[in-house]
JSON list of C-alpha atoms in Angstrom, two decimals:
[
{"chain": "E", "resi": 1, "resn": "MET", "atom": "CA", "xyz": [0.00, 0.00, 0.00]},
{"chain": "E", "resi": 2, "resn": "LYS", "atom": "CA", "xyz": [1.43, 3.35, -1.05]},
{"chain": "E", "resi": 3, "resn": "LYS", "atom": "CA", "xyz": [2.16, 5.66, 1.87]},
{"chain": "E", "resi": 4, "resn": "LEU", "atom": "CA", "xyz": [0.48, 9.05, 2.10]},
{"chain": "E", "resi": 5, "resn": "LYS", "atom": "CA", "xyz": [2.61, 12.15, 2.33]},
{"chain": "E", "resi": 6, "resn": "ILE", "atom": "CA", "xyz": [3.39, 13.01, 5.96]},
{"chain": "E", "resi": 7, "resn": "HIS", "atom": "CA", "xyz": [3.64, 16.76, 5.38]},
{"chain": "E", "resi": 8, "resn": "ARG", "atom": "CA", "xyz": [0.67, 19.07, 5.72]},
{"chain": "E", "resi": 9, "resn": "PRO", "atom": "CA", "xyz": [-0.71, 19.65, 2.22]},
{"chain": "E", "resi": 10, "resn": "THR", "atom": "CA", "xyz": [-0.94, 23.14, 0.75]},
{"chain": "E", "resi": 11, "resn": "LYS", "atom": "CA", "xyz": [-3.65, 24.55, -1.47]},
{"chain": "E", "resi": 12, "resn": "LYS", "atom": "CA", "xyz": [-2.78, 23.77, -5.05]},
{"chain": "E", "resi": 13, "resn": "ILE", "atom": "CA", "xyz": [-3.02, 26.48, -7.66]},
{"chain": "E", "resi": 14, "resn": "TYR", "atom": "CA", "xyz": [-3.90, 24.64, -10.86]},
{"chain": "E", "resi": 15, "resn": "THR", "atom": "CA", "xyz": [-1.71, 25.51, -13.81]},
{"chain": "E", "resi": 16, "resn": "THR", "atom": "CA", "xyz": [-4.13, 24.59, -16.60]},
{"chain": "E", "resi": 17, "resn": "ASP", "atom": "CA", "xyz": [-7.63, 25.89, -17.21]},
{"chain": "E", "resi": 18, "resn": "ASN", "atom": "CA", "xyz": [-8.93, 22.33, -17.51]},
{"chain": "E", "resi": 19, "resn": "ASP", "atom": "CA", "xyz": [-7.63, 21.28, -14.08]},
{"chain": "E", "resi": 20, "resn": "PHE", "atom": "CA", "xyz": [-8.76, 24.49, -12.44]},
{"chain": "E", "resi": 21, "resn": "GLY", "atom": "CA", "xyz": [-12.16, 24.26, -14.15]},
{"chain": "E", "resi": 22, "resn": "HIS", "atom": "CA", "xyz": [-12.84, 20.81, -12.70]},
{"chain": "E", "resi": 23, "resn": "TYR", "atom": "CA", "xyz": [-11.79, 21.97, -9.22]},
{"chain": "E", "resi": 24, "resn": "LEU", "atom": "CA", "xyz": [-13.93, 25.13, -9.46]},
{"chain": "E", "resi": 25, "resn": "ALA", "atom": "CA", "xyz": [-16.91, 23.12, -10.73]},
{"chain": "E", "resi": 26, "resn": "GLY", "atom": "CA", "xyz": [-16.60, 20.88, -7.65]},
{"chain": "E", "resi": 27, "resn": "ILE", "atom": "CA", "xyz": [-16.62, 23.90, -5.33]},
{"chain": "E", "resi": 28, "resn": "ILE", "atom": "CA", "xyz": [-19.70, 25.35, -7.04]},
{"chain": "E", "resi": 29, "resn": "ASP", "atom": "CA", "xyz": [-21.48, 21.96, -6.96]},
{"chain": "E", "resi": 30, "resn": "GLY", "atom": "CA", "xyz": [-20.76, 21.82, -3.23]},
{"chain": "E", "resi": 31, "resn": "GLU", "atom": "CA", "xyz": [-21.49, 25.35, -2.00]},
{"chain": "E", "resi": 32, "resn": "GLY", "atom": "CA", "xyz": [-22.44, 27.50, -4.96]},
{"chain": "E", "resi": 33, "resn": "HIS", "atom": "CA", "xyz": [-25.45, 28.44, -7.04]},
{"chain": "E", "resi": 34, "resn": "PHE", "atom": "CA", "xyz": [-26.46, 30.53, -10.04]},
{"chain": "E", "resi": 35, "resn": "SER", "atom": "CA", "xyz": [-29.04, 33.13, -9.04]},
{"chain": "E", "resi": 36, "resn": "LYS", "atom": "CA", "xyz": [-32.15, 34.19, -10.95]},
{"chain": "E", "resi": 37, "resn": "GLN", "atom": "CA", "xyz": [-30.37, 37.49, -11.65]},
{"chain": "E", "resi": 38, "resn": "GLY", "atom": "CA", "xyz": [-27.56, 35.64, -13.42]},
{"chain": "E", "resi": 39, "resn": "GLN", "atom": "CA", "xyz": [-25.02, 35.97, -10.62]},
{"chain": "E", "resi": 40, "resn": "ILE", "atom": "CA", "xyz": [-22.53, 33.27, -9.65]},
{"chain": "E", "resi": 41, "resn": "VAL", "atom": "CA", "xyz": [-22.52, 32.90, -5.87]},
{"chain": "E", "resi": 42, "resn": "VAL", "atom": "CA", "xyz": [-20.19, 30.67, -3.84]},
{"chain": "E", "resi": 43, "resn": "SER", "atom": "CA", "xyz": [-20.39, 30.44, -0.04]},
{"chain": "E", "resi": 44, "resn": "PHE", "atom": "CA", "xyz": [-17.46, 29.92, 2.33]},
{"chain": "E", "resi": 45, "resn": "ASN", "atom": "CA", "xyz": [-17.12, 29.60, 6.07]},
{"chain": "E", "resi": 46, "resn": "GLU", "atom": "CA", "xyz": [-15.59, 32.83, 7.37]},
{"chain": "E", "resi": 47, "resn": "ARG", "atom": "CA", "xyz": [-12.52, 30.81, 8.44]},
{"chain": "E", "resi": 48, "resn": "ASP", "atom": "CA", "xyz": [-11.93, 30.06, 4.76]},
{"chain": "E", "resi": 49, "resn": "ILE", "atom": "CA", "xyz": [-11.95, 33.68, 3.60]},
{"chain": "E", "resi": 50, "resn": "ARG", "atom": "CA", "xyz": [-8.31, 33.39, 2.45]},
{"chain": "E", "resi": 51, "resn": "HIS", "atom": "CA", "xyz": [-9.36, 30.57, 0.12]},
{"chain": "E", "resi": 52, "resn": "ALA", "atom": "CA", "xyz": [-12.20, 32.72, -1.24]},
{"chain": "E", "resi": 53, "resn": "LEU", "atom": "CA", "xyz": [-9.82, 35.63, -1.81]},
{"chain": "E", "resi": 54, "resn": "LYS", "atom": "CA", "xyz": [-7.30, 33.37, -3.55]},
{"chain": "E", "resi": 55, "resn": "LEU", "atom": "CA", "xyz": [-9.95, 32.04, -5.93]},
{"chain": "E", "resi": 56, "resn": "ARG", "atom": "CA", "xyz": [-11.25, 35.55, -6.55]},
{"chain": "E", "resi": 57, "resn": "SER", "atom": "CA", "xyz": [-7.71, 36.66, -7.35]},
{"chain": "E", "resi": 58, "resn": "GLN", "atom": "CA", "xyz": [-7.19, 33.78, -9.76]},
{"chain": "E", "resi": 59, "resn": "ILE", "atom": "CA", "xyz": [-10.44, 34.53, -11.61]},
{"chain": "E", "resi": 60, "resn": "GLY", "atom": "CA", "xyz": [-9.98, 38.30, -11.41]},
{"chain": "E", "resi": 61, "resn": "TYR", "atom": "CA", "xyz": [-13.65, 39.12, -10.87]},
{"chain": "E", "resi": 62, "resn": "GLY", "atom": "CA", "xyz": [-16.24, 39.26, -8.12]},
{"chain": "E", "resi": 63, "resn": "LYS", "atom": "CA", "xyz": [-16.66, 40.62, -4.61]},
{"chain": "E", "resi": 64, "resn": "ILE", "atom": "CA", "xyz": [-16.30, 38.94, -1.22]},
{"chain": "E", "resi": 65, "resn": "ARG", "atom": "CA", "xyz": [-19.15, 39.92, 1.10]},
{"chain": "E", "resi": 66, "resn": "ALA", "atom": "CA", "xyz": [-19.99, 38.88, 4.65]},
{"chain": "E", "resi": 67, "resn": "VAL", "atom": "CA", "xyz": [-23.31, 37.06, 5.09]},
{"chain": "E", "resi": 68, "resn": "LYS", "atom": "CA", "xyz": [-25.53, 38.79, 7.64]},
{"chain": "E", "resi": 69, "resn": "ASP", "atom": "CA", "xyz": [-26.00, 36.91, 10.93]},
{"chain": "E", "resi": 70, "resn": "LYS", "atom": "CA", "xyz": [-23.87, 33.97, 9.72]},
{"chain": "E", "resi": 71, "resn": "ALA", "atom": "CA", "xyz": [-20.22, 33.00, 10.10]},
{"chain": "E", "resi": 72, "resn": "ALA", "atom": "CA", "xyz": [-19.87, 32.96, 6.34]},
{"chain": "E", "resi": 73, "resn": "VAL", "atom": "CA", "xyz": [-18.88, 35.00, 3.30]},
{"chain": "E", "resi": 74, "resn": "ASN", "atom": "CA", "xyz": [-20.11, 34.92, -0.29]},
{"chain": "E", "resi": 75, "resn": "TRP", "atom": "CA", "xyz": [-18.03, 35.33, -3.40]},
{"chain": "E", "resi": 76, "resn": "ILE", "atom": "CA", "xyz": [-20.42, 37.01, -5.85]},
{"chain": "E", "resi": 77, "resn": "ILE", "atom": "CA", "xyz": [-19.71, 37.47, -9.56]},
{"chain": "E", "resi": 78, "resn": "SER", "atom": "CA", "xyz": [-22.14, 39.83, -11.31]},
{"chain": "E", "resi": 79, "resn": "ASN", "atom": "CA", "xyz": [-19.88, 41.19, -14.04]},
{"chain": "E", "resi": 80, "resn": "LYS", "atom": "CA", "xyz": [-20.54, 39.75, -17.52]},
{"chain": "E", "resi": 81, "resn": "LYS", "atom": "CA", "xyz": [-16.85, 39.17, -18.29]},
{"chain": "E", "resi": 82, "resn": "GLY", "atom": "CA", "xyz": [-16.38, 37.44, -14.96]},
{"chain": "E", "resi": 83, "resn": "ALA", "atom": "CA", "xyz": [-19.46, 35.27, -15.40]},
{"chain": "E", "resi": 84, "resn": "LEU", "atom": "CA", "xyz": [-18.40, 34.22, -18.90]},
{"chain": "E", "resi": 85, "resn": "LYS", "atom": "CA", "xyz": [-14.89, 33.38, -17.68]},
{"chain": "E", "resi": 86, "resn": "VAL", "atom": "CA", "xyz": [-16.26, 31.08, -14.97]},
{"chain": "E", "resi": 87, "resn": "MET", "atom": "CA", "xyz": [-18.82, 29.57, -17.36]},
{"chain": "E", "resi": 88, "resn": "LYS", "atom": "CA", "xyz": [-16.07, 28.66, -19.84]},
{"chain": "E", "resi": 89, "resn": "LEU", "atom": "CA", "xyz": [-13.98, 27.09, -17.07]},
{"chain": "E", "resi": 90, "resn": "ILE", "atom": "CA", "xyz": [-16.78, 24.91, -15.65]},
{"chain": "E", "resi": 91, "resn": "HIS", "atom": "CA", "xyz": [-18.64, 24.13, -18.88]},
{"chain": "E", "resi": 92, "resn": "ASN", "atom": "CA", "xyz": [-19.46, 20.38, -19.06]},
{"chain": "E", "resi": 93, "resn": "LYS", "atom": "CA", "xyz": [-17.80, 19.89, -15.65]},
{"chain": "E", "resi": 94, "resn": "ILE", "atom": "CA", "xyz": [-20.54, 20.59, -13.07]},
{"chain": "E", "resi": 95, "resn": "ARG", "atom": "CA", "xyz": [-22.31, 17.44, -11.88]},
{"chain": "E", "resi": 96, "resn": "HIS", "atom": "CA", "xyz": [-25.08, 18.44, -9.46]},
{"chain": "E", "resi": 97, "resn": "PRO", "atom": "CA", "xyz": [-28.48, 18.27, -11.25]},
{"chain": "E", "resi": 98, "resn": "ASP", "atom": "CA", "xyz": [-29.74, 21.47, -9.57]},
{"chain": "E", "resi": 99, "resn": "LYS", "atom": "CA", "xyz": [-26.64, 23.44, -10.56]},
{"chain": "E", "resi": 100, "resn": "ILE", "atom": "CA", "xyz": [-26.80, 22.11, -14.13]},
{"chain": "E", "resi": 101, "resn": "LYS", "atom": "CA", "xyz": [-30.41, 23.30, -14.44]},
{"chain": "E", "resi": 102, "resn": "GLN", "atom": "CA", "xyz": [-29.56, 26.71, -12.95]},
{"chain": "E", "resi": 103, "resn": "PHE", "atom": "CA", "xyz": [-26.58, 27.07, -15.31]},
{"chain": "E", "resi": 104, "resn": "ASN", "atom": "CA", "xyz": [-28.66, 26.30, -18.39]},
{"chain": "E", "resi": 105, "resn": "ASP", "atom": "CA", "xyz": [-31.82, 28.19, -17.37]},
{"chain": "E", "resi": 106, "resn": "ARG", "atom": "CA", "xyz": [-30.34, 31.25, -15.68]},
{"chain": "E", "resi": 107, "resn": "LEU", "atom": "CA", "xyz": [-26.91, 31.85, -17.18]},
{"chain": "E", "resi": 108, "resn": "CYS", "atom": "CA", "xyz": [-26.99, 30.51, -20.74]},
{"chain": "E", "resi": 109, "resn": "ASN", "atom": "CA", "xyz": [-30.08, 32.47, -21.74]},
{"chain": "E", "resi": 110, "resn": "LYS", "atom": "CA", "xyz": [-28.72, 35.70, -20.22]},
{"chain": "E", "resi": 111, "resn": "TYR", "atom": "CA", "xyz": [-25.22, 35.44, -21.66]},
{"chain": "E", "resi": 112, "resn": "GLU", "atom": "CA", "xyz": [-26.09, 33.55, -24.89]},
{"chain": "E", "resi": 113, "resn": "PHE", "atom": "CA", "xyz": [-23.83, 30.67, -23.92]},
{"chain": "E", "resi": 114, "resn": "GLU", "atom": "CA", "xyz": [-23.87, 27.00, -24.88]},
{"chain": "E", "resi": 115, "resn": "PHE", "atom": "CA", "xyz": [-25.73, 24.67, -22.47]},
{"chain": "E", "resi": 116, "resn": "THR", "atom": "CA", "xyz": [-23.60, 22.51, -20.18]},
{"chain": "E", "resi": 117, "resn": "GLU", "atom": "CA", "xyz": [-24.05, 18.74, -20.47]},
{"chain": "E", "resi": 118, "resn": "ASN", "atom": "CA", "xyz": [-26.76, 17.14, -18.36]},
{"chain": "E", "resi": 119, "resn": "SER", "atom": "CA", "xyz": [-24.63, 14.46, -16.70]},
{"chain": "E", "resi": 120, "resn": "SER", "atom": "CA", "xyz": [-24.11, 13.65, -13.01]},
{"chain": "E", "resi": 121, "resn": "ILE", "atom": "CA", "xyz": [-21.43, 11.01, -13.59]},
{"chain": "E", "resi": 122, "resn": "ILE", "atom": "CA", "xyz": [-18.19, 11.94, -11.79]},
{"chain": "E", "resi": 123, "resn": "ASN", "atom": "CA", "xyz": [-14.90, 11.54, -13.66]},
{"chain": "E", "resi": 124, "resn": "TRP", "atom": "CA", "xyz": [-12.46, 10.54, -10.93]},
{"chain": "E", "resi": 125, "resn": "GLU", "atom": "CA", "xyz": [-9.40, 11.29, -13.05]},
{"chain": "E", "resi": 126, "resn": "TYR", "atom": "CA", "xyz": [-9.89, 15.02, -12.52]},
{"chain": "E", "resi": 127, "resn": "SER", "atom": "CA", "xyz": [-9.96, 17.37, -9.54]},
{"chain": "E", "resi": 128, "resn": "TRP", "atom": "CA", "xyz": [-13.74, 17.82, -9.25]},
{"chain": "E", "resi": 129, "resn": "PHE", "atom": "CA", "xyz": [-14.00, 15.83, -5.99]},
{"chain": "E", "resi": 130, "resn": "SER", "atom": "CA", "xyz": [-11.19, 17.85, -4.39]},
{"chain": "E", "resi": 131, "resn": "GLY", "atom": "CA", "xyz": [-13.19, 21.02, -5.00]},
{"chain": "E", "resi": 132, "resn": "PHE", "atom": "CA", "xyz": [-16.43, 19.46, -3.80]},
{"chain": "E", "resi": 133, "resn": "PHE", "atom": "CA", "xyz": [-14.82, 18.13, -0.62]},
{"chain": "E", "resi": 134, "resn": "ASP", "atom": "CA", "xyz": [-13.15, 21.50, 0.04]},
{"chain": "E", "resi": 135, "resn": "ALA", "atom": "CA", "xyz": [-16.59, 23.10, -0.13]},
{"chain": "E", "resi": 136, "resn": "ASP", "atom": "CA", "xyz": [-18.84, 20.55, 1.54]},
{"chain": "E", "resi": 137, "resn": "GLY", "atom": "CA", "xyz": [-16.83, 17.86, 3.33]},
{"chain": "E", "resi": 138, "resn": "TYR", "atom": "CA", "xyz": [-14.95, 17.55, 6.58]},
{"chain": "E", "resi": 139, "resn": "LEU", "atom": "CA", "xyz": [-12.37, 15.30, 8.20]},
{"chain": "E", "resi": 140, "resn": "ARG", "atom": "CA", "xyz": [-12.10, 14.45, 11.89]},
{"chain": "E", "resi": 141, "resn": "ILE", "atom": "CA", "xyz": [-9.74, 12.44, 14.07]},
{"chain": "E", "resi": 142, "resn": "TYR", "atom": "CA", "xyz": [-10.54, 11.79, 17.70]},
{"chain": "E", "resi": 143, "resn": "ASN", "atom": "CA", "xyz": [-9.83, 9.52, 20.66]},
{"chain": "E", "resi": 144, "resn": "VAL", "atom": "CA", "xyz": [-12.39, 7.20, 22.20]},
{"chain": "E", "resi": 145, "resn": "ILE", "atom": "CA", "xyz": [-11.49, 6.05, 25.70]},
{"chain": "E", "resi": 146, "resn": "LYS", "atom": "CA", "xyz": [-13.22, 2.89, 26.91]},
{"chain": "E", "resi": 147, "resn": "LYS", "atom": "CA", "xyz": [-13.16, 1.84, 30.54]},
{"chain": "E", "resi": 148, "resn": "GLU", "atom": "CA", "xyz": [-12.20, -1.73, 29.74]},
{"chain": "E", "resi": 149, "resn": "ARG", "atom": "CA", "xyz": [-9.08, -0.57, 27.87]},
{"chain": "E", "resi": 150, "resn": "HIS", "atom": "CA", "xyz": [-5.98, 1.17, 29.15]},
{"chain": "E", "resi": 151, "resn": "TYR", "atom": "CA", "xyz": [-5.32, 3.01, 25.88]},
{"chain": "E", "resi": 152, "resn": "PRO", "atom": "CA", "xyz": [-7.39, 5.30, 23.64]},
{"chain": "E", "resi": 153, "resn": "GLU", "atom": "CA", "xyz": [-8.91, 4.07, 20.40]},
{"chain": "E", "resi": 154, "resn": "ILE", "atom": "CA", "xyz": [-8.13, 6.34, 17.47]},
{"chain": "E", "resi": 155, "resn": "ARG", "atom": "CA", "xyz": [-11.07, 6.95, 15.14]},
{"chain": "E", "resi": 156, "resn": "LEU", "atom": "CA", "xyz": [-11.23, 8.72, 11.81]},
{"chain": "E", "resi": 157, "resn": "LEU", "atom": "CA", "xyz": [-14.22, 10.25, 10.05]},
{"chain": "E", "resi": 158, "resn": "ALA", "atom": "CA", "xyz": [-14.84, 11.82, 6.66]},
{"chain": "E", "resi": 159, "resn": "GLN", "atom": "CA", "xyz": [-18.37, 13.08, 6.02]},
{"chain": "E", "resi": 160, "resn": "ILE", "atom": "CA", "xyz": [-20.40, 15.02, 3.45]},
{"chain": "E", "resi": 161, "resn": "ASP", "atom": "CA", "xyz": [-24.01, 16.17, 3.84]},
{"chain": "E", "resi": 162, "resn": "GLN", "atom": "CA", "xyz": [-26.38, 16.88, 0.95]},
{"chain": "E", "resi": 163, "resn": "LYS", "atom": "CA", "xyz": [-30.08, 17.37, 0.25]},
{"chain": "E", "resi": 164, "resn": "SER", "atom": "CA", "xyz": [-29.85, 14.71, -2.49]},
{"chain": "E", "resi": 165, "resn": "ASP", "atom": "CA", "xyz": [-28.01, 11.39, -2.61]},
{"chain": "E", "resi": 166, "resn": "ILE", "atom": "CA", "xyz": [-27.28, 11.35, -6.36]},
{"chain": "E", "resi": 167, "resn": "LEU", "atom": "CA", "xyz": [-23.61, 12.33, -5.91]},
{"chain": "E", "resi": 168, "resn": "LEU", "atom": "CA", "xyz": [-23.18, 10.65, -2.52]},
{"chain": "E", "resi": 169, "resn": "LYS", "atom": "CA", "xyz": [-23.97, 7.24, -4.06]},
{"chain": "E", "resi": 170, "resn": "GLN", "atom": "CA", "xyz": [-20.96, 7.66, -6.33]},
{"chain": "E", "resi": 171, "resn": "PHE", "atom": "CA", "xyz": [-18.73, 8.55, -3.38]},
{"chain": "E", "resi": 172, "resn": "LYS", "atom": "CA", "xyz": [-19.77, 5.30, -1.71]},
{"chain": "E", "resi": 173, "resn": "GLU", "atom": "CA", "xyz": [-19.09, 3.31, -4.86]},
{"chain": "E", "resi": 174, "resn": "ASN", "atom": "CA", "xyz": [-15.62, 4.81, -5.23]},
{"chain": "E", "resi": 175, "resn": "PHE", "atom": "CA", "xyz": [-14.41, 4.91, -1.61]},
{"chain": "E", "resi": 176, "resn": "GLY", "atom": "CA", "xyz": [-16.69, 2.48, 0.22]},
{"chain": "E", "resi": 177, "resn": "GLY", "atom": "CA", "xyz": [-18.27, 3.75, 3.44]},
{"chain": "E", "resi": 178, "resn": "TYR", "atom": "CA", "xyz": [-21.86, 4.42, 4.44]},
{"chain": "E", "resi": 179, "resn": "LEU", "atom": "CA", "xyz": [-24.78, 6.33, 2.94]},
{"chain": "E", "resi": 180, "resn": "GLY", "atom": "CA", "xyz": [-27.42, 7.46, 5.42]},
{"chain": "E", "resi": 181, "resn": "TYR", "atom": "CA", "xyz": [-30.54, 9.61, 5.70]},
{"chain": "E", "resi": 182, "resn": "ARG", "atom": "CA", "xyz": [-31.65, 11.94, 8.50]},
{"chain": "E", "resi": 183, "resn": "ASN", "atom": "CA", "xyz": [-35.43, 12.04, 8.55]},
{"chain": "E", "resi": 184, "resn": "LYS", "atom": "CA", "xyz": [-35.64, 15.06, 10.88]},
{"chain": "E", "resi": 185, "resn": "GLN", "atom": "CA", "xyz": [-33.43, 17.27, 8.68]},
{"chain": "E", "resi": 186, "resn": "ASP", "atom": "CA", "xyz": [-34.50, 15.58, 5.41]},
{"chain": "E", "resi": 187, "resn": "THR", "atom": "CA", "xyz": [-30.84, 15.29, 4.39]},
{"chain": "E", "resi": 188, "resn": "TYR", "atom": "CA", "xyz": [-28.54, 12.52, 3.19]},
{"chain": "E", "resi": 189, "resn": "TYR", "atom": "CA", "xyz": [-24.97, 12.00, 4.30]},
{"chain": "E", "resi": 190, "resn": "TYR", "atom": "CA", "xyz": [-21.99, 10.00, 3.15]},
{"chain": "E", "resi": 191, "resn": "SER", "atom": "CA", "xyz": [-19.40, 8.94, 5.71]},
{"chain": "E", "resi": 192, "resn": "THR", "atom": "CA", "xyz": [-16.46, 6.62, 5.99]},
{"chain": "E", "resi": 193, "resn": "THR", "atom": "CA", "xyz": [-14.68, 5.59, 9.19]},
{"chain": "E", "resi": 194, "resn": "SER", "atom": "CA", "xyz": [-12.67, 2.55, 8.14]},
{"chain": "E", "resi": 195, "resn": "TYR", "atom": "CA", "xyz": [-8.94, 2.93, 7.71]},
{"chain": "E", "resi": 196, "resn": "ASN", "atom": "CA", "xyz": [-9.13, 1.48, 4.20]},
{"chain": "E", "resi": 197, "resn": "GLY", "atom": "CA", "xyz": [-11.91, 3.87, 3.17]},
{"chain": "E", "resi": 198, "resn": "MET", "atom": "CA", "xyz": [-10.05, 6.82, 4.65]},
{"chain": "E", "resi": 199, "resn": "TYR", "atom": "CA", "xyz": [-6.86, 5.73, 2.88]},
{"chain": "E", "resi": 200, "resn": "LEU", "atom": "CA", "xyz": [-8.63, 5.66, -0.50]},
{"chain": "E", "resi": 201, "resn": "LEU", "atom": "CA", "xyz": [-10.22, 9.06, 0.07]},
{"chain": "E", "resi": 202, "resn": "LEU", "atom": "CA", "xyz": [-7.03, 10.72, 1.35]},
{"chain": "E", "resi": 203, "resn": "LYS", "atom": "CA", "xyz": [-4.96, 9.11, -1.42]},
{"chain": "E", "resi": 204, "resn": "HIS", "atom": "CA", "xyz": [-7.31, 10.69, -3.96]},
{"chain": "E", "resi": 205, "resn": "LEU", "atom": "CA", "xyz": [-7.01, 14.11, -2.30]},
{"chain": "E", "resi": 206, "resn": "ASP", "atom": "CA", "xyz": [-3.25, 13.72, -1.84]}
]
């Protein structure tokens, strides 16, 4: 089994438009949307504002605005040149059905742009999942101390929550793990806690 890198990873700045486009499409599929006014809006936790600023700098368009009464910021692109630049980068790369419909209905008509393909199948050779996990996933490591043992048990967790399971099913197929549903919140979640599942997921992100 190939070892993972022991050093803390750094945010990668993609050198080709194709690589960056897949990554950006993943971020938008995770925490973005295309508004009825034709804006491109991507949400970030306020702790990730440096990431938002870096992406904004790489695109060259948009404004970073705090979200009222929430620990979050939005990157909002309203400028036509900025919108078209992002649309070209993510064209045929977004995979969430809701975002595909918004792209085609709200952006293409306004900016006279070619429809993006209506496909939710993830291509694991590209960086889409890295962007999606950056936007909507989290990793956790913690100790569980049991009275009958004299040493802590180390547990790992990777989890993603969504309103739909269409993408989560593919995560389970690729990495193993568990797909669940919370009736109270009406949300689905994918999680993996096994060392093998975590290895596969981290190896992909590595």
